mmCIF file of C-alpha atoms and ligand atoms in Angstrom:
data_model
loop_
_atom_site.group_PDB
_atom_site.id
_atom_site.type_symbol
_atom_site.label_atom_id
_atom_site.label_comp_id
_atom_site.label_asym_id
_atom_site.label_seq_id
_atom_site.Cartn_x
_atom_site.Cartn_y
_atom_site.Cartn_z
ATOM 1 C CA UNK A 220 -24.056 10.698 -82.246
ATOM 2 C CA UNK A 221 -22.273 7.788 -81.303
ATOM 3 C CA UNK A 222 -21.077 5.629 -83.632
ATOM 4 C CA UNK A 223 -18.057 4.893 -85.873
ATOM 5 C CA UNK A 224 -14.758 5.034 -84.170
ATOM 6 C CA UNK A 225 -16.011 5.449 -80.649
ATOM 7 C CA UNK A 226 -14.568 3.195 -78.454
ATOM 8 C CA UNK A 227 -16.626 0.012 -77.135
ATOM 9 C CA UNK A 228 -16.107 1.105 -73.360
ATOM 10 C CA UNK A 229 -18.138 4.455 -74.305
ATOM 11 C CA UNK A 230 -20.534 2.803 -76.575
ATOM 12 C CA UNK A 231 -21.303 0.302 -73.970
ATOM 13 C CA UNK A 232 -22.121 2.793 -71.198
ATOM 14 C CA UNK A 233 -24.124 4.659 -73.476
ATOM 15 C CA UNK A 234 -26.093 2.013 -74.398
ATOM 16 C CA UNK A 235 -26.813 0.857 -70.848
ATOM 17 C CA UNK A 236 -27.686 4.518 -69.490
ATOM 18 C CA UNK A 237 -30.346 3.885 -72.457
ATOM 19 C CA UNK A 238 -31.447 0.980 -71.738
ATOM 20 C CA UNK A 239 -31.771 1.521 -68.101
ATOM 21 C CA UNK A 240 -33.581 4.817 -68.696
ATOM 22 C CA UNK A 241 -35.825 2.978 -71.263
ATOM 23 C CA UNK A 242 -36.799 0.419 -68.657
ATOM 24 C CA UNK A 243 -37.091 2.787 -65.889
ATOM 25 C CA UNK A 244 -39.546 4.458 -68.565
ATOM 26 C CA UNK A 245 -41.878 1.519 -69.410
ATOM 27 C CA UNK A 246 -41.606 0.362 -65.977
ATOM 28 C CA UNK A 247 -43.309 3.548 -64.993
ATOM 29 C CA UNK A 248 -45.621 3.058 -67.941
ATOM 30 C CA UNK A 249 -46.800 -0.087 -66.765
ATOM 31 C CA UNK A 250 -47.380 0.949 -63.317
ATOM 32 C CA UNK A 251 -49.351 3.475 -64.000
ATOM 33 C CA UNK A 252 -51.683 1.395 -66.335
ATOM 34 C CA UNK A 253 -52.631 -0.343 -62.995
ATOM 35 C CA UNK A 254 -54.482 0.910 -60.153
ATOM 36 C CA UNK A 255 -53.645 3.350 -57.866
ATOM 37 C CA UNK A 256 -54.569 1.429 -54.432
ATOM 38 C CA UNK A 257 -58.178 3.136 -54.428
ATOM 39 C CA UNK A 258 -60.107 0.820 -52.252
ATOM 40 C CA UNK A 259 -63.374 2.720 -51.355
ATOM 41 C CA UNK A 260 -63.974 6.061 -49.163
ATOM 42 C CA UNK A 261 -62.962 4.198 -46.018
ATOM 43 C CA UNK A 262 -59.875 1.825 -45.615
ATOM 44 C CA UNK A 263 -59.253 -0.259 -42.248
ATOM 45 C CA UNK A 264 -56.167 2.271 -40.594
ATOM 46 C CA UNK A 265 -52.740 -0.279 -40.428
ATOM 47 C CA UNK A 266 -51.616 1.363 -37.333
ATOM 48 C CA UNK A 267 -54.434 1.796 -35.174
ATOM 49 C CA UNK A 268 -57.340 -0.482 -36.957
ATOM 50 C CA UNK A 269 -59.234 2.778 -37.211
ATOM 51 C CA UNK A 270 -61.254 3.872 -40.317
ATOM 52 C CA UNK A 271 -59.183 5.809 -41.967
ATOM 53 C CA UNK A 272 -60.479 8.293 -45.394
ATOM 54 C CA UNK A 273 -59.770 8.743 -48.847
ATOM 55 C CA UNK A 274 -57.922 11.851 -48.862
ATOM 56 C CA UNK A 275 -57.077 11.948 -52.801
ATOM 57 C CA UNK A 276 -54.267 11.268 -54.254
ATOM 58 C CA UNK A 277 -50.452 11.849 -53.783
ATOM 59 C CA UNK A 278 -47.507 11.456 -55.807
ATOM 60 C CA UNK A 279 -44.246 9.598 -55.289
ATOM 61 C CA UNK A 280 -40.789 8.203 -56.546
ATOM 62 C CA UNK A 281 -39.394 4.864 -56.307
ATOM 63 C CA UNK A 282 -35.968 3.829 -56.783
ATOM 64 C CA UNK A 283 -35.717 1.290 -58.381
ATOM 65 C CA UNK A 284 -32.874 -0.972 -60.462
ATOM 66 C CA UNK A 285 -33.569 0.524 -63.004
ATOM 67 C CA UNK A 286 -33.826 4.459 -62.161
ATOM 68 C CA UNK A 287 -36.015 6.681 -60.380
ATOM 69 C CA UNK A 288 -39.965 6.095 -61.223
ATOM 70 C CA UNK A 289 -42.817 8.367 -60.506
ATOM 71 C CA UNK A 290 -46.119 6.884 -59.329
ATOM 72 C CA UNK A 291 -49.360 8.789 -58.187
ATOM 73 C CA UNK A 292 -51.713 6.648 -55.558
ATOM 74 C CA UNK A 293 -54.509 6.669 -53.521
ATOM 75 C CA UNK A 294 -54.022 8.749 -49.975
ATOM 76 C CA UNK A 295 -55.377 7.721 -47.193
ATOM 77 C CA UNK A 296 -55.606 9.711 -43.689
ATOM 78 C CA UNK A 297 -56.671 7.807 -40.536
ATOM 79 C CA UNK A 298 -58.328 11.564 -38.086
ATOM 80 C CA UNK A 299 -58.245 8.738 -34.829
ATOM 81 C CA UNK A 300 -53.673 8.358 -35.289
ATOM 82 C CA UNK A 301 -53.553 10.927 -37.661
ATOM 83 C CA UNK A 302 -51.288 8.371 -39.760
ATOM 84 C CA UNK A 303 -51.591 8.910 -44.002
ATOM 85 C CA UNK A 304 -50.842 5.437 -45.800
ATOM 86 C CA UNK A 305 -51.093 4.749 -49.660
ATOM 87 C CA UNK A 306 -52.563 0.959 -49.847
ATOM 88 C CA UNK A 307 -51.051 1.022 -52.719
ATOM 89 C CA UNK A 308 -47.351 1.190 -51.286
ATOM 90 C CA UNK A 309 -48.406 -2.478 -49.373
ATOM 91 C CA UNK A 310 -49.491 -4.023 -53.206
ATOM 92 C CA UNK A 311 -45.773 -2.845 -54.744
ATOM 93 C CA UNK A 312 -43.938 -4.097 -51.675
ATOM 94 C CA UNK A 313 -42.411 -0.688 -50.861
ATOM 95 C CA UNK A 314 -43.649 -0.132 -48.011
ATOM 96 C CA UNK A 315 -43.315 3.117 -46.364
ATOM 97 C CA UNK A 316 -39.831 3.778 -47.883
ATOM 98 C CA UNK A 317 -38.397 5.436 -51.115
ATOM 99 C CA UNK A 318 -36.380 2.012 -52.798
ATOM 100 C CA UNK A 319 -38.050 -0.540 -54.431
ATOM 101 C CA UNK A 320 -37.990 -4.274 -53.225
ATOM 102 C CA UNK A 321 -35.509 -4.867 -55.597
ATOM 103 C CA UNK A 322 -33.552 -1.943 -54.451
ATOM 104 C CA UNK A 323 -32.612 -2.554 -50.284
ATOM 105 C CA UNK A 324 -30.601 -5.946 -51.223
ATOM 106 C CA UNK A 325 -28.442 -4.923 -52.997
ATOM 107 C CA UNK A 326 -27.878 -1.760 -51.220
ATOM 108 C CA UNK A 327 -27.374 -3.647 -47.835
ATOM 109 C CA UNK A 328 -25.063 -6.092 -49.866
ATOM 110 C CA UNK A 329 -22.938 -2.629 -50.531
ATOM 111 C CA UNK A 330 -23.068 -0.910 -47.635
ATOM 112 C CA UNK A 331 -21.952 -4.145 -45.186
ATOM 113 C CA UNK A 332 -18.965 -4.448 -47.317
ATOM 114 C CA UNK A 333 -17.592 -1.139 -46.915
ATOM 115 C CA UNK A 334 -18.503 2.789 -45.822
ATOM 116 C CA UNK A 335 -21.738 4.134 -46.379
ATOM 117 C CA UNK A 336 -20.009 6.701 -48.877
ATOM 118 C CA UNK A 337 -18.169 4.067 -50.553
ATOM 119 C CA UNK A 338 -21.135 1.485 -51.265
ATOM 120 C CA UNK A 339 -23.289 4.980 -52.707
ATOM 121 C CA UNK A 340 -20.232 5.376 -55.265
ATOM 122 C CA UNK A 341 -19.882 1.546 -55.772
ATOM 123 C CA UNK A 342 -23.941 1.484 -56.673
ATOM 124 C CA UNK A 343 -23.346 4.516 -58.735
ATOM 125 C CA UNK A 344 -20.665 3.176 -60.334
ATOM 126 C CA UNK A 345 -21.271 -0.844 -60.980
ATOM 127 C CA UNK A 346 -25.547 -0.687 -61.041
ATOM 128 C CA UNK A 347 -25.864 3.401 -62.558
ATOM 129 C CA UNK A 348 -28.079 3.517 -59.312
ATOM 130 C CA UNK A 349 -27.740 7.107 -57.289
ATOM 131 C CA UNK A 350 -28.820 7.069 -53.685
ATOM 132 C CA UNK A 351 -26.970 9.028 -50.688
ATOM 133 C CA UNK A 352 -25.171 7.291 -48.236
ATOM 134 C CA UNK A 353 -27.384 7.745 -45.727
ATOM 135 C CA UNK A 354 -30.117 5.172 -48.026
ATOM 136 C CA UNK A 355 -27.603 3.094 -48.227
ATOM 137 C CA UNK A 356 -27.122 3.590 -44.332
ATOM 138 C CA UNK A 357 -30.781 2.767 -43.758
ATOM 139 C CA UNK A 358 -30.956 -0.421 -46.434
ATOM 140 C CA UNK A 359 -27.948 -1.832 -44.336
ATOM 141 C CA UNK A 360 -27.799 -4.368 -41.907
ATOM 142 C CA UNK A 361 -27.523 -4.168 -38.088
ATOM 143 C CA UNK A 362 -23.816 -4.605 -36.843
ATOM 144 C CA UNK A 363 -23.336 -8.272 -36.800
ATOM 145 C CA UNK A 364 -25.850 -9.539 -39.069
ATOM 146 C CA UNK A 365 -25.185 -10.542 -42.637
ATOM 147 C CA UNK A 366 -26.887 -8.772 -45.466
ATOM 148 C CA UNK A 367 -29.953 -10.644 -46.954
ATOM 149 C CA UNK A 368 -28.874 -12.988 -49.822
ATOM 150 C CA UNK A 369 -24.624 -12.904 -48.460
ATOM 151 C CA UNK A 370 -24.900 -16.283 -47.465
ATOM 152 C CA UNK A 371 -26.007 -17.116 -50.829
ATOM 153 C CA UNK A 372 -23.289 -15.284 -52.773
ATOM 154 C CA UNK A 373 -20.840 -17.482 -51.126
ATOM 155 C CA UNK A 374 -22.588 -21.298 -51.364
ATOM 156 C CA UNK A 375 -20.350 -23.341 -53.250
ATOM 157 C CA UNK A 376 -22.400 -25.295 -55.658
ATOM 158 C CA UNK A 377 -21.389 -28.968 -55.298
ATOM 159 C CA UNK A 378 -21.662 -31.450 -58.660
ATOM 160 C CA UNK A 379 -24.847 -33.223 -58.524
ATOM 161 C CA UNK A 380 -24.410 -36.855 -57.874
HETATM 162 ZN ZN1 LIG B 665 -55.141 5.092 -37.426
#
């Protein structure tokens, strides 16, 4: 156990790889307290508009700031596109992807910065957050465009008047 005589750099880590995986926990806990996105036998398709059917429910993680978190949802299947959507994944703002909303920002903060590979080990390494560098690869912006929220990081706050 960690305790006397270890060092504050270890205790520190240790006590934020707890605290991380306590939120991630409760997070979890939360979410699943709420609904799962069932809205019905029928749901309006997004795709094609169609009517799509409650086809029970499926399971899936999130990344999120805090860790990995495991939700289950309603399913959906739309037999005119053939497209499966969780409403669910709409209400969280996560959309048809794997990262939470919290999640992509920061990520495409990383990964314009430097490689792919680097911005993974940077997220690992500053935020205890594991994704592959090709996450990071998708969360990034196009060539040529700034990250969401750069041009905020470098505002220089003036003195109010
Ligand atoms: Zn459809």
């Amino acid at each position: 156990m960690l305790g006397s005589g270890a060092a504050l750099g270890t205790l520190e880590s240790a006590m934020r790889a707890a605290l991380t995986a306590a939120g991630a926990a409760l997070l979890q806990a939360v979410l699943q307290e709420q609904d799962d996105g069932y809205c019905g036998p029928r749901a309006r398709c997004p795709r094609c508009g169609g009517h799509a059917a409650f086809a029970g429910t499926q399971g899936k993680t999130i990344t999120t700031v805090l860790g990995p978190v495991r939700i289950t949802r309603a399913w959906y299947h739309c037999a005119q596109c053939r497209h499966g959507f969780a409403p669910r994944d709409q209400q969280l703002g996560a959309g048809d992807g794997s990262l939470s909303p919290g999640l992509p920002e920061m990520t495409a903060l990383a990964g314009a910065e430097t490689s792919f590979a680097r911005a993974a080990g940077l997220l690992a390494g500053l935020a205890g957050i594991t994704l592959s560098p090709r996450t990071v690869e998708r969360a990034a912006p196009p060539p040529g465009r700034p990250a969401r929220g750069w041009p905020a990081l470098h505002t220089e706050r003036r003195p109010r008047a």
